[in-house]
PDB file of C-alpha atoms in Angstrom:
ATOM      1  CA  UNK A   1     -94.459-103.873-176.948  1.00  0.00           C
ATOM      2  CA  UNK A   2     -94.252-108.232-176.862  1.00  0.00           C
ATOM      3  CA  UNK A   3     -97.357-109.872-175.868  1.00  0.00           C
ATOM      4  CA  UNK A   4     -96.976-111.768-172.906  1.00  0.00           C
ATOM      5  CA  UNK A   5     -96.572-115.064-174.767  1.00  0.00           C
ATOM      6  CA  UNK A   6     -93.656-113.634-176.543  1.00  0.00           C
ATOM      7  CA  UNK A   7     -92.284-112.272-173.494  1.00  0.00           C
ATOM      8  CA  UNK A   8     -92.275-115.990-172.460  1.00  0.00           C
ATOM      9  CA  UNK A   9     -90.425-117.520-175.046  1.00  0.00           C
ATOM     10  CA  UNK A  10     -87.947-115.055-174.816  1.00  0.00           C
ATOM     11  CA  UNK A  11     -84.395-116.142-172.969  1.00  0.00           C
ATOM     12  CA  UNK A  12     -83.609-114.964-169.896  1.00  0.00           C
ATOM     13  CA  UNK A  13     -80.318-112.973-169.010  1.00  0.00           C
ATOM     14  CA  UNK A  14     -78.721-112.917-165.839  1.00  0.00           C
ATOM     15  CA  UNK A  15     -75.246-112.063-164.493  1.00  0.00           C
ATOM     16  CA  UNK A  16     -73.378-114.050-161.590  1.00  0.00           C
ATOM     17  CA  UNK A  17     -70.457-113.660-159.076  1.00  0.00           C
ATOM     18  CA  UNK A  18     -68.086-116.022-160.315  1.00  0.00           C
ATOM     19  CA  UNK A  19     -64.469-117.090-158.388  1.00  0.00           C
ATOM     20  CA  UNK A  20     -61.615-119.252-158.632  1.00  0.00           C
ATOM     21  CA  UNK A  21     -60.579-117.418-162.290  1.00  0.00           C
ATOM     22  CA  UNK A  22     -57.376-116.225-162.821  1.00  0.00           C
ATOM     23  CA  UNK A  23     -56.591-116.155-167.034  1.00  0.00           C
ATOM     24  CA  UNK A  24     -58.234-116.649-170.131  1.00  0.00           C
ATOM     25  CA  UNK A  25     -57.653-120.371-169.948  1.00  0.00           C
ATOM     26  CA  UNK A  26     -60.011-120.123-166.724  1.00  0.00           C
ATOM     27  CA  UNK A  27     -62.563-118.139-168.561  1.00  0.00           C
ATOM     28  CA  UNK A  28     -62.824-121.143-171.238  1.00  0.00           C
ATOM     29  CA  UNK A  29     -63.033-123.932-168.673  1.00  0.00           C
ATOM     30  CA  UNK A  30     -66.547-122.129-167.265  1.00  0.00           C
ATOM     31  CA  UNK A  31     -67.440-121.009-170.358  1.00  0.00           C
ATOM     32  CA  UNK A  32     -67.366-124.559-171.505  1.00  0.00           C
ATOM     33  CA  UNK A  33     -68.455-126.087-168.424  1.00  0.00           C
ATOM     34  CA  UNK A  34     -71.830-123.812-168.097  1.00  0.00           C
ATOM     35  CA  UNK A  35     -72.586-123.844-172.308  1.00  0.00           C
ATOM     36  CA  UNK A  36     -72.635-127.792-171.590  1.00  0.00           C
ATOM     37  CA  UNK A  37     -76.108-126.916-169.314  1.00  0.00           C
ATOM     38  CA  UNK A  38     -79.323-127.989-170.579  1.00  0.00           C
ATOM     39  CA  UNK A  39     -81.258-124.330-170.642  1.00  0.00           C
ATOM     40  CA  UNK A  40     -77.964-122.842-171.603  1.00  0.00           C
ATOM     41  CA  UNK A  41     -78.176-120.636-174.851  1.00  0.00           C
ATOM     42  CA  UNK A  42     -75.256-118.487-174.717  1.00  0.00           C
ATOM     43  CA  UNK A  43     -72.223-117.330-171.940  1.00  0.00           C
ATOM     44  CA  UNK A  44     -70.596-114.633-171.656  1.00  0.00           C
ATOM     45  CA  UNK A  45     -67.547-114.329-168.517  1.00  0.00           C
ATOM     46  CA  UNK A  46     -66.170-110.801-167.917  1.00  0.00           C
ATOM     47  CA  UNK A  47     -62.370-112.277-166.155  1.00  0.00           C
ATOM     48  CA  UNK A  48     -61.974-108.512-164.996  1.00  0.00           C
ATOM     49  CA  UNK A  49     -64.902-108.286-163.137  1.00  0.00           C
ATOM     50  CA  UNK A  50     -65.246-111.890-162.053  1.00  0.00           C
ATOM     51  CA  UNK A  51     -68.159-112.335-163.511  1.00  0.00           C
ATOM     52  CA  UNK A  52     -70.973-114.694-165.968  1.00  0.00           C
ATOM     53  CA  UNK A  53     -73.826-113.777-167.259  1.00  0.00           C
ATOM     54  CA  UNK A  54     -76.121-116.786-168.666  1.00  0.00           C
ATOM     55  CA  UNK A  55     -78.360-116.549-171.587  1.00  0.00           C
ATOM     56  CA  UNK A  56     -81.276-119.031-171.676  1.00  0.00           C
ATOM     57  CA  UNK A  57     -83.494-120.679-169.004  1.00  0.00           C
ATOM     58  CA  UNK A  58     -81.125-123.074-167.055  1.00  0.00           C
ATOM     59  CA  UNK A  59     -82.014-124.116-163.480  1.00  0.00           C
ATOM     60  CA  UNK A  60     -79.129-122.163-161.153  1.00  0.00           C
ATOM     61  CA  UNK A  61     -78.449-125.169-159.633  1.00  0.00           C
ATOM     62  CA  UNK A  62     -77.527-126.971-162.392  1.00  0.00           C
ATOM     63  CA  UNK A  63     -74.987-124.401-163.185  1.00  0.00           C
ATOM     64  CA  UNK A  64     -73.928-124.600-159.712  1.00  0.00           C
ATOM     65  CA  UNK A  65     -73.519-128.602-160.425  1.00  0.00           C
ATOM     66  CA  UNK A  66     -71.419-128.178-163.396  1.00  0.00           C
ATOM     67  CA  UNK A  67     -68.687-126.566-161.521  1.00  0.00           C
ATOM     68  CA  UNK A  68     -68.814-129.060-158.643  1.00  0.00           C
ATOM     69  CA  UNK A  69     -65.646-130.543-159.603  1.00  0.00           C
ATOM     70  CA  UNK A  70     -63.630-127.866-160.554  1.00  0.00           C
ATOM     71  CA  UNK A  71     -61.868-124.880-158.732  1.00  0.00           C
ATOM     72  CA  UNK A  72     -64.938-122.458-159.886  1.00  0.00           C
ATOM     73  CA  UNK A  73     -67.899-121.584-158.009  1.00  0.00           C
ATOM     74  CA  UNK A  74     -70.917-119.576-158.973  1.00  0.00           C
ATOM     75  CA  UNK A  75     -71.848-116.979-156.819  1.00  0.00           C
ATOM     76  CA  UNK A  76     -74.884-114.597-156.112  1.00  0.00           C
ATOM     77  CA  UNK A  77     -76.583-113.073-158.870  1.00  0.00           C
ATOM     78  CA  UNK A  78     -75.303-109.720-159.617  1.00  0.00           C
ATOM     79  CA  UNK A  79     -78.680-107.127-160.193  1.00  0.00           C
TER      80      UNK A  79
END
């Protein structure tokens, strides 16, 4: 069992609705859109499923801001 201070330091996961992909080529825009997010440790995007899950503390509206400008938008979180 972690102590709470490990707990703490550990990165959080968390998996969001994602639209406006359509191919692979999609899937490496966000990918390399959201990995540019301060917070941002890893991401994964599932293209079947529409979705992205985030690994790392970023703010969500941050990674709402880095797809501002492009056709993608991050949705609700997916539990």
């Amino acid at each position: 069992m972690l102590s709470l201070c490990e707990r703490k330091d550990k990165n959080m996961s968390k998996t969001y609705e994602i639209t406006g992909m359509k191919c692979q080529g999609c899937a490496n825009a966000v990918t390399e859109k959201l990995s540019a997010v301060k917070g941002v440790e890893e991401v994964r995007v599932d293209l079947e499923k529409n979705q992205v899950t985030i690994e790392g503390k970023p703010w969500k509206w941050s990674l709402i801001r880095a797809l501002k400008d492009s056709k993608y938008e991050l949705g609700n979180e997916v539990k």
